[in-house]
Amino acid sequence: MKIGGKKIGLTTQVFLAMIVGAILGLLIGEPMTKLGFIGTIWLNCIKMIVVPMVIVTIITGITSQKDVKSLGRISVRIMAYYIFSTLIACAIGLTVALIIKPGTIANFTGLASKEITGSTDITVADFFTSMFSANMFKTFSEGNILQTLIISVMIGIAILRMKNEKFKTTVVNGFNALGEMVFSLIGMIMIASPIGVFFLMADSFGKYGASIFTSMATLAGTYYLACIVQIILVYGGVVWLTAGINPIKFIKDSAELWIYTISTCSSVASIPINIKVAKEKFGVPERISGFTIPLGSQMNYDGSVILYGSVIVFISQVVGVPITLGVMLKVIFLSAILSTGGGGIPGSGIVKLLVMVQAFGLPTEIVGIIAAFYRLFDMGTTTNNCLGDLAGTVFVSKLEEKTIEKNNRKMAEAN
């Protein structure tokens, strides 16, 4: 696209589409929701390619490792980061809500609740069993990303263990070629992203109107403040300490990612954008980002646990139940456990939020009201989730660089 003879980048086009779509949605209202299917078609095209993309990126990421030891090192580091950032995220959500006290000034007059469907019976055994597929083709057809990820890891490790080097090279080259094709297809889909984003935003704002800003203003304001604190202090701090990138530059350079997450509310659909940003803006090799980012889309839910903490405090303040230190610690650890796993699908976190509220004996009616406006919160949860994946990927990449340099020095000294 060109304006005044100057070419406008795709990121700028998407940002403008997001703004214009929101404005037209507010001004025109309900008629814009009739065209929301156009944005859904674009989003479906992204989701269509997610399973093959996860397969090829995980497998090529693993097979590009020098050995299983380097893969294990990357896995341990990224998992440690995800656990740390998740615990901190919930603590931040609790702390910000306790300071601002949104529940003491909340007004629910005129708000309608939404019935929440889905099972709330989640056991440890069910969670771990659900990670492993009994039929990989059924897993792929159903789009179960967590099971796809586990299958891809197993295949990648199996390829590394192949004894016949000729066969191993053939298989690795085949997946590398398939990866080129998959990302070529993603590039085609991304060309239409301004159109898709425009209609997604117009649909959301046409459906909710100005109420998307006002009805849940106290809770939403508290939640987004906590998200900003997490982004600047935790993500910004991590990349600053490990890569020398200040928080403002991190936010600026990751703009292409958070514009997409705000628009799509899907961490899975944002995987290709996240990998692209990691490579082009932060110099992360795909052998690392192709493993850590899909993994993070299933295991790193910082934005979600910030919401859990904020909502628990919010509802407690509404009903006048005090929050003790013991309750805070329980919220942090239960949030971390409950958030792990999931499909990265827009709105899926509302059932887990209901489980959290029930676990602490708080009234669930307010969760129903939140569900009616979940899109407003989902923009923040997805954005934080994906920025957390990106920051962790940059962190692990820099640690790997230092480890490789250290090993090379040792080898040089030994020779």
Coordinates of C-alpha atoms in Angstrom, one line a residue:
M1 CA 0.0 0.0 0.0
K2 CA 1.2 3.5 -0.9
I3 CA 0.1 6.9 0.4
G4 CA 1.6 10.0 -1.2
G5 CA 4.1 7.8 -3.1
K6 CA 5.5 6.3 0.1
K7 CA 5.0 2.6 0.8
I8 CA 3.3 1.8 4.1
G9 CA 4.6 -1.3 5.9
L10 CA 2.3 -4.2 6.8
T11 CA 2.5 -3.5 10.5
T12 CA 1.3 0.1 10.0
Q13 CA -1.5 -1.1 7.7
V14 CA -2.7 -3.5 10.4
F15 CA -2.5 -0.8 13.1
L16 CA -4.5 1.6 10.9
A17 CA -7.0 -1.1 10.1
M18 CA -7.4 -1.8 13.8
I19 CA -8.1 1.8 14.7
V20 CA -10.5 2.5 11.7
G21 CA -12.3 -0.8 12.4
A22 CA -12.9 0.1 16.0
I23 CA -14.1 3.6 15.1
L24 CA -16.5 2.4 12.5
G25 CA -17.7 -0.3 14.8
L26 CA -18.5 2.4 17.4
L27 CA -20.1 4.8 14.9
I28 CA -22.1 2.3 12.8
G29 CA -22.8 -0.3 15.5
E30 CA -24.8 -3.5 14.8
P31 CA -24.6 -3.4 11.0
M32 CA -20.8 -3.9 11.3
T33 CA -21.3 -7.2 13.1
K34 CA -22.9 -8.6 10.0
L35 CA -19.5 -8.4 8.2
G36 CA -17.6 -9.9 11.1
F37 CA -17.5 -13.2 9.2
I38 CA -14.8 -11.7 6.9
G39 CA -12.5 -11.3 9.8
T40 CA -13.4 -14.8 11.0
I41 CA -12.5 -16.3 7.6
W42 CA -9.0 -14.6 7.8
L43 CA -8.5 -15.9 11.3
N44 CA -9.6 -19.4 10.2
C45 CA -7.0 -19.3 7.5
I46 CA -4.3 -18.7 10.1
K47 CA -5.6 -21.4 12.4
M48 CA -5.7 -23.8 9.4
I49 CA -1.9 -23.6 9.0
V50 CA -1.1 -23.6 12.7
V51 CA -0.9 -27.4 13.2
P52 CA 1.5 -28.0 10.2
M53 CA 3.4 -25.0 11.3
V54 CA 3.8 -26.3 14.9
I55 CA 4.9 -29.7 13.5
V56 CA 7.6 -28.3 11.2
T57 CA 8.9 -25.6 13.5
I58 CA 9.2 -28.0 16.5
I59 CA 10.8 -30.8 14.5
T60 CA 13.2 -28.5 12.6
G61 CA 14.0 -26.7 15.8
I62 CA 14.9 -29.9 17.5
T63 CA 16.8 -31.5 14.6
S64 CA 18.8 -28.3 14.2
Q65 CA 20.2 -28.8 17.7
K66 CA 23.7 -30.1 17.8
D67 CA 22.6 -32.9 20.1
V68 CA 20.0 -33.9 22.6
K69 CA 22.0 -32.1 25.4
S70 CA 21.6 -28.7 23.8
L71 CA 17.8 -29.4 23.4
G72 CA 17.6 -30.3 27.1
R73 CA 19.5 -27.2 28.1
I74 CA 17.1 -25.0 26.1
S75 CA 14.1 -26.8 27.5
V76 CA 15.2 -26.4 31.1
R77 CA 15.9 -22.7 30.7
I78 CA 12.6 -21.9 29.0
M79 CA 10.6 -23.9 31.4
A80 CA 12.3 -22.2 34.4
Y81 CA 11.5 -18.8 32.8
Y82 CA 7.9 -19.7 32.2
I83 CA 7.4 -20.9 35.8
F84 CA 9.1 -17.8 37.2
S85 CA 7.2 -15.3 35.0
T86 CA 3.8 -16.9 35.7
L87 CA 4.3 -16.8 39.5
I88 CA 5.4 -13.1 39.3
A89 CA 2.5 -12.3 37.0
C90 CA -0.1 -13.5 39.5
A91 CA 1.6 -11.7 42.3
I92 CA 1.5 -8.5 40.3
G93 CA -2.2 -9.0 39.5
L94 CA -3.0 -9.4 43.2
T95 CA -0.8 -6.5 44.3
V96 CA -2.2 -4.0 41.8
A97 CA -5.8 -4.9 42.6
L98 CA -5.1 -4.7 46.4
I99 CA -3.6 -1.2 46.0
I100 CA -6.3 0.2 43.6
K101 CA -9.3 -1.6 45.3
P102 CA -11.5 -1.7 42.1
G103 CA -14.1 -3.8 43.9
T104 CA -15.0 -1.0 46.3
I105 CA -16.1 1.3 43.5
A106 CA -17.6 -1.2 41.1
N107 CA -21.1 -0.7 39.8
F108 CA -22.9 -3.7 38.2
T109 CA -26.2 -1.9 37.6
G110 CA -27.7 -2.9 34.2
L111 CA -25.0 -5.4 33.4
A112 CA -26.1 -8.8 32.0
S113 CA -24.3 -12.0 32.8
K114 CA -23.5 -14.8 30.4
E115 CA -23.9 -18.5 31.0
I116 CA -20.6 -20.2 31.2
T117 CA -20.4 -23.6 29.6
G118 CA -17.7 -26.2 29.9
S119 CA -16.5 -28.6 32.6
T120 CA -14.9 -27.2 35.7
D121 CA -13.7 -30.6 37.0
I122 CA -10.0 -30.5 36.3
T123 CA -7.8 -33.1 37.9
V124 CA -4.0 -33.6 37.7
A125 CA -4.5 -37.1 36.1
D126 CA -6.8 -35.7 33.4
F127 CA -4.4 -32.9 32.6
F128 CA -1.4 -35.1 32.0
T129 CA -3.4 -37.8 30.2
S130 CA -4.8 -35.2 27.9
M131 CA -1.3 -34.2 26.8
F132 CA -0.7 -37.5 25.1
S133 CA -2.6 -38.5 21.9
A134 CA -3.9 -42.0 21.2
N135 CA -4.3 -41.1 17.5
M136 CA -2.0 -38.5 16.0
F137 CA -4.2 -38.0 12.9
K138 CA -7.2 -37.3 15.2
T139 CA -5.1 -34.9 17.1
F140 CA -4.2 -33.0 14.0
S141 CA -7.7 -32.9 12.6
E142 CA -9.1 -31.6 15.9
G143 CA -6.4 -28.9 16.1
N144 CA -5.2 -30.0 19.6
I145 CA -2.0 -27.9 19.8
L146 CA -0.7 -29.3 23.1
Q147 CA -0.9 -32.9 21.8
T148 CA 0.6 -31.8 18.5
L149 CA 3.5 -30.2 20.3
I150 CA 4.2 -33.4 22.3
I151 CA 4.0 -35.5 19.1
S152 CA 6.4 -33.2 17.3
V153 CA 8.9 -33.3 20.2
M154 CA 8.8 -37.1 20.1
I155 CA 9.3 -37.2 16.4
G156 CA 12.1 -34.6 16.5
I157 CA 14.0 -36.6 19.2
A158 CA 13.4 -39.8 17.2
I159 CA 15.0 -38.2 14.2
L160 CA 18.0 -37.1 16.2
R161 CA 18.4 -40.7 17.4
M162 CA 18.4 -42.2 13.9
K163 CA 21.5 -44.3 13.3
N164 CA 21.6 -44.1 9.5
E165 CA 23.0 -40.7 8.7
K166 CA 21.9 -40.8 5.1
F167 CA 18.2 -41.4 6.1
K168 CA 18.5 -38.9 8.9
T169 CA 19.7 -36.2 6.5
T170 CA 16.9 -37.0 4.0
V171 CA 14.2 -36.7 6.7
V172 CA 15.7 -33.4 8.1
N173 CA 15.9 -31.9 4.6
G174 CA 12.3 -33.0 3.9
F175 CA 11.0 -31.2 7.0
N176 CA 13.2 -28.1 6.3
A177 CA 11.6 -27.9 2.8
L178 CA 8.2 -28.4 4.2
G179 CA 8.9 -25.6 6.6
E180 CA 9.7 -23.3 3.7
M181 CA 6.4 -24.1 2.1
V182 CA 4.4 -23.6 5.3
F183 CA 5.9 -20.1 6.0
S184 CA 5.4 -19.2 2.3
L185 CA 1.7 -19.9 2.8
I186 CA 1.7 -17.9 6.1
G187 CA 3.2 -15.0 4.1
M188 CA 0.3 -15.2 1.7
I189 CA -2.3 -15.2 4.5
M190 CA -0.5 -12.2 6.2
I191 CA -1.0 -10.1 3.1
A192 CA -4.7 -10.0 3.9
S193 CA -4.2 -9.2 7.6
P194 CA -5.3 -5.5 7.4
I195 CA -8.6 -6.7 6.0
G196 CA -9.1 -9.4 8.6
V197 CA -8.1 -7.1 11.5
F198 CA -10.4 -4.4 10.3
F199 CA -13.5 -6.6 10.3
L200 CA -12.6 -8.3 13.6
M201 CA -12.3 -5.0 15.4
A202 CA -15.4 -3.6 13.7
D203 CA -17.3 -6.6 14.8
S204 CA -16.2 -6.4 18.5
F205 CA -16.9 -2.7 18.9
G206 CA -20.1 -2.9 16.8
K207 CA -21.3 -5.6 19.2
Y208 CA -20.4 -3.9 22.5
G209 CA -20.3 -0.3 21.6
A210 CA -19.0 2.2 24.2
S211 CA -19.9 -0.3 26.9
I212 CA -16.7 -2.2 26.1
F213 CA -14.9 0.7 27.8
T214 CA -17.4 1.7 30.5
S215 CA -19.3 -1.3 31.9
M216 CA -16.2 -3.1 33.4
A217 CA -14.1 0.0 33.6
T218 CA -12.9 -0.4 37.2
L219 CA -11.8 -4.0 36.8
A220 CA -10.5 -3.6 33.3
G221 CA -8.4 -0.5 34.3
T222 CA -6.9 -2.4 37.2
Y223 CA -6.2 -5.4 35.0
Y224 CA -4.5 -3.5 32.2
L225 CA -2.4 -1.5 34.7
A226 CA -1.1 -4.8 36.0
C227 CA -0.4 -6.0 32.5
I228 CA 1.6 -2.9 31.8
V229 CA 3.6 -3.4 35.0
Q230 CA 4.3 -7.1 34.0
I231 CA 5.4 -6.0 30.5
I232 CA 7.7 -3.2 31.6
L233 CA 9.2 -4.7 34.8
V234 CA 9.3 -8.4 34.1
Y235 CA 9.6 -8.7 30.3
G236 CA 11.4 -5.5 29.9
G237 CA 13.7 -6.3 32.8
V238 CA 14.5 -9.8 31.5
V239 CA 15.5 -8.5 28.0
W240 CA 17.4 -5.6 29.4
L241 CA 19.5 -7.7 31.8
T242 CA 20.2 -10.5 29.3
A243 CA 20.2 -8.7 25.9
G244 CA 20.8 -5.1 26.7
I245 CA 17.5 -4.1 25.2
N246 CA 15.6 -1.4 27.2
P247 CA 11.9 -2.0 27.9
I248 CA 10.7 0.8 25.6
K249 CA 12.6 -0.6 22.7
F250 CA 11.3 -4.0 23.4
I251 CA 7.7 -2.8 23.3
K252 CA 8.4 -0.8 20.1
D253 CA 10.2 -3.6 18.3
S254 CA 7.4 -6.1 19.2
A255 CA 4.7 -3.8 17.9
E256 CA 3.8 -6.1 15.0
L257 CA 3.1 -8.9 17.5
W258 CA 1.0 -7.0 20.0
I259 CA -1.1 -5.4 17.3
Y260 CA -2.0 -8.9 16.1
T261 CA -2.7 -10.2 19.6
I262 CA -5.0 -7.3 20.3
S263 CA -6.8 -8.0 17.1
T264 CA -7.1 -11.8 17.1
C265 CA -7.1 -12.7 20.8
S266 CA -5.5 -16.0 19.9
S267 CA -2.0 -17.0 21.1
V268 CA -2.0 -19.9 18.6
A269 CA -2.8 -17.7 15.6
S270 CA 0.0 -15.3 16.7
I271 CA 2.7 -18.0 16.7
P272 CA 4.0 -17.3 13.2
I273 CA 4.1 -13.5 13.9
N274 CA 5.9 -14.1 17.2
I275 CA 8.5 -16.3 15.5
K276 CA 8.9 -13.7 12.7
V277 CA 9.4 -10.8 15.3
A278 CA 11.8 -12.9 17.3
K279 CA 14.0 -13.5 14.2
E280 CA 13.8 -10.1 12.5
K281 CA 13.7 -7.7 15.5
F282 CA 15.7 -9.7 18.1
G283 CA 18.0 -11.9 16.0
V284 CA 16.7 -15.2 17.6
P285 CA 17.4 -18.2 15.4
E286 CA 14.4 -20.3 14.4
R287 CA 16.0 -23.4 15.9
I288 CA 15.2 -21.7 19.3
S289 CA 12.1 -19.7 18.6
G290 CA 10.5 -22.6 16.6
F291 CA 10.6 -24.6 19.9
T292 CA 10.1 -22.1 22.7
I293 CA 7.3 -20.0 21.2
P294 CA 4.9 -22.9 20.3
L295 CA 5.7 -24.4 23.7
G296 CA 4.9 -21.0 25.4
S297 CA 1.6 -20.8 23.6
Q298 CA 0.5 -23.9 25.5
M299 CA 2.3 -23.4 28.8
N300 CA 2.9 -19.7 29.4
Y301 CA -0.3 -17.8 30.5
D302 CA 1.0 -14.8 32.3
G303 CA -1.9 -12.6 31.0
S304 CA -4.4 -15.1 32.2
V305 CA -3.0 -15.5 35.7
I306 CA -2.8 -11.7 36.1
L307 CA -6.6 -11.7 35.4
Y308 CA -7.1 -14.5 37.9
G309 CA -5.4 -12.6 40.6
S310 CA -7.2 -9.3 39.8
V311 CA -10.6 -11.0 39.6
I312 CA -10.2 -12.8 43.0
V313 CA -9.3 -9.6 44.7
F314 CA -12.0 -7.7 42.8
I315 CA -14.8 -10.1 43.8
S316 CA -13.5 -10.3 47.4
Q317 CA -13.8 -6.6 47.7
V318 CA -17.2 -6.5 46.1
V319 CA -18.6 -9.0 48.7
G320 CA -16.5 -7.7 51.6
V321 CA -14.2 -10.8 52.1
P322 CA -10.7 -10.0 53.3
I323 CA -7.7 -11.3 51.5
T324 CA -5.1 -12.8 53.8
L325 CA -1.4 -13.6 53.0
G326 CA -2.3 -17.3 53.0
V327 CA -5.1 -16.8 50.5
M328 CA -2.7 -14.7 48.3
L329 CA -0.1 -17.5 48.2
K330 CA -2.8 -20.0 47.4
V331 CA -4.1 -17.8 44.6
I332 CA -0.5 -17.6 43.1
F333 CA 0.2 -21.3 43.1
L334 CA -3.3 -22.4 42.1
S335 CA -3.2 -19.9 39.2
A336 CA 0.2 -21.2 38.1
I337 CA -1.0 -24.8 38.1
L338 CA -4.5 -24.1 36.5
S339 CA -3.1 -21.9 33.8
T340 CA -0.7 -24.5 32.4
G341 CA -2.0 -26.0 29.3
G342 CA -4.9 -25.1 27.1
G343 CA -5.6 -24.6 23.4
G344 CA -4.7 -20.9 23.0
I345 CA -8.3 -20.4 21.7
P346 CA -10.0 -17.0 22.2
G347 CA -12.1 -16.9 25.3
S348 CA -11.1 -20.3 26.7
G349 CA -9.7 -18.8 29.9
I350 CA -13.2 -17.9 31.2
V351 CA -13.8 -21.5 32.3
K352 CA -10.6 -21.6 34.2
L353 CA -11.5 -18.3 35.8
L354 CA -14.7 -19.8 37.0
V355 CA -12.8 -22.7 38.5
M356 CA -10.5 -20.2 40.4
V357 CA -13.5 -18.3 41.8
Q358 CA -15.2 -21.5 42.9
A359 CA -12.0 -22.7 44.5
F360 CA -12.1 -19.8 46.9
G361 CA -15.8 -20.0 47.7
L362 CA -16.6 -16.7 46.0
P363 CA -19.9 -15.9 44.1
T364 CA -19.6 -16.9 40.4
E365 CA -22.3 -14.5 39.2
I366 CA -19.7 -11.8 38.6
V367 CA -17.7 -14.2 36.4
G368 CA -20.8 -14.5 34.3
I369 CA -20.8 -10.7 33.8
I370 CA -17.1 -10.7 33.0
A371 CA -17.7 -13.5 30.4
A372 CA -20.2 -11.2 28.7
F373 CA -17.3 -8.7 28.1
Y374 CA -14.5 -11.2 27.9
R375 CA -13.2 -9.9 24.6
L376 CA -12.2 -6.8 26.4
F377 CA -10.0 -8.8 28.8
D378 CA -8.9 -11.4 26.2
M379 CA -7.0 -8.7 24.3
G380 CA -4.8 -8.2 27.3
T381 CA -4.4 -11.8 28.3
T382 CA -3.3 -12.9 24.8
T383 CA -1.0 -9.9 24.4
N384 CA 0.7 -10.6 27.8
N385 CA 0.9 -14.3 27.1
C386 CA 2.6 -13.8 23.7
L387 CA 5.0 -11.0 24.9
G388 CA 6.0 -13.3 27.7
D389 CA 6.8 -16.0 25.1
L390 CA 8.8 -13.5 23.1
A391 CA 10.8 -12.2 26.1
G392 CA 11.5 -15.7 27.3
T393 CA 12.7 -16.7 23.8
V394 CA 15.1 -13.7 23.7
F395 CA 16.3 -14.6 27.2
V396 CA 17.0 -18.2 26.2
S397 CA 18.6 -17.2 22.9
K398 CA 21.1 -14.9 24.7
L399 CA 21.9 -17.6 27.3
E400 CA 22.6 -20.1 24.4
E401 CA 24.9 -17.6 22.7
K402 CA 26.9 -17.2 25.9
T403 CA 27.0 -21.0 26.5
I404 CA 28.2 -21.7 22.9
E405 CA 30.9 -18.9 23.2
K406 CA 32.0 -20.4 26.5
N407 CA 32.2 -23.9 25.1
N408 CA 34.1 -22.7 22.1
R409 CA 36.7 -20.9 24.3
K410 CA 37.2 -24.1 26.3
M411 CA 37.7 -26.1 23.1
A412 CA 40.2 -23.5 21.8
E413 CA 42.1 -23.6 25.1
A414 CA 42.2 -27.4 25.1
N415 CA 43.6 -27.4 21.6

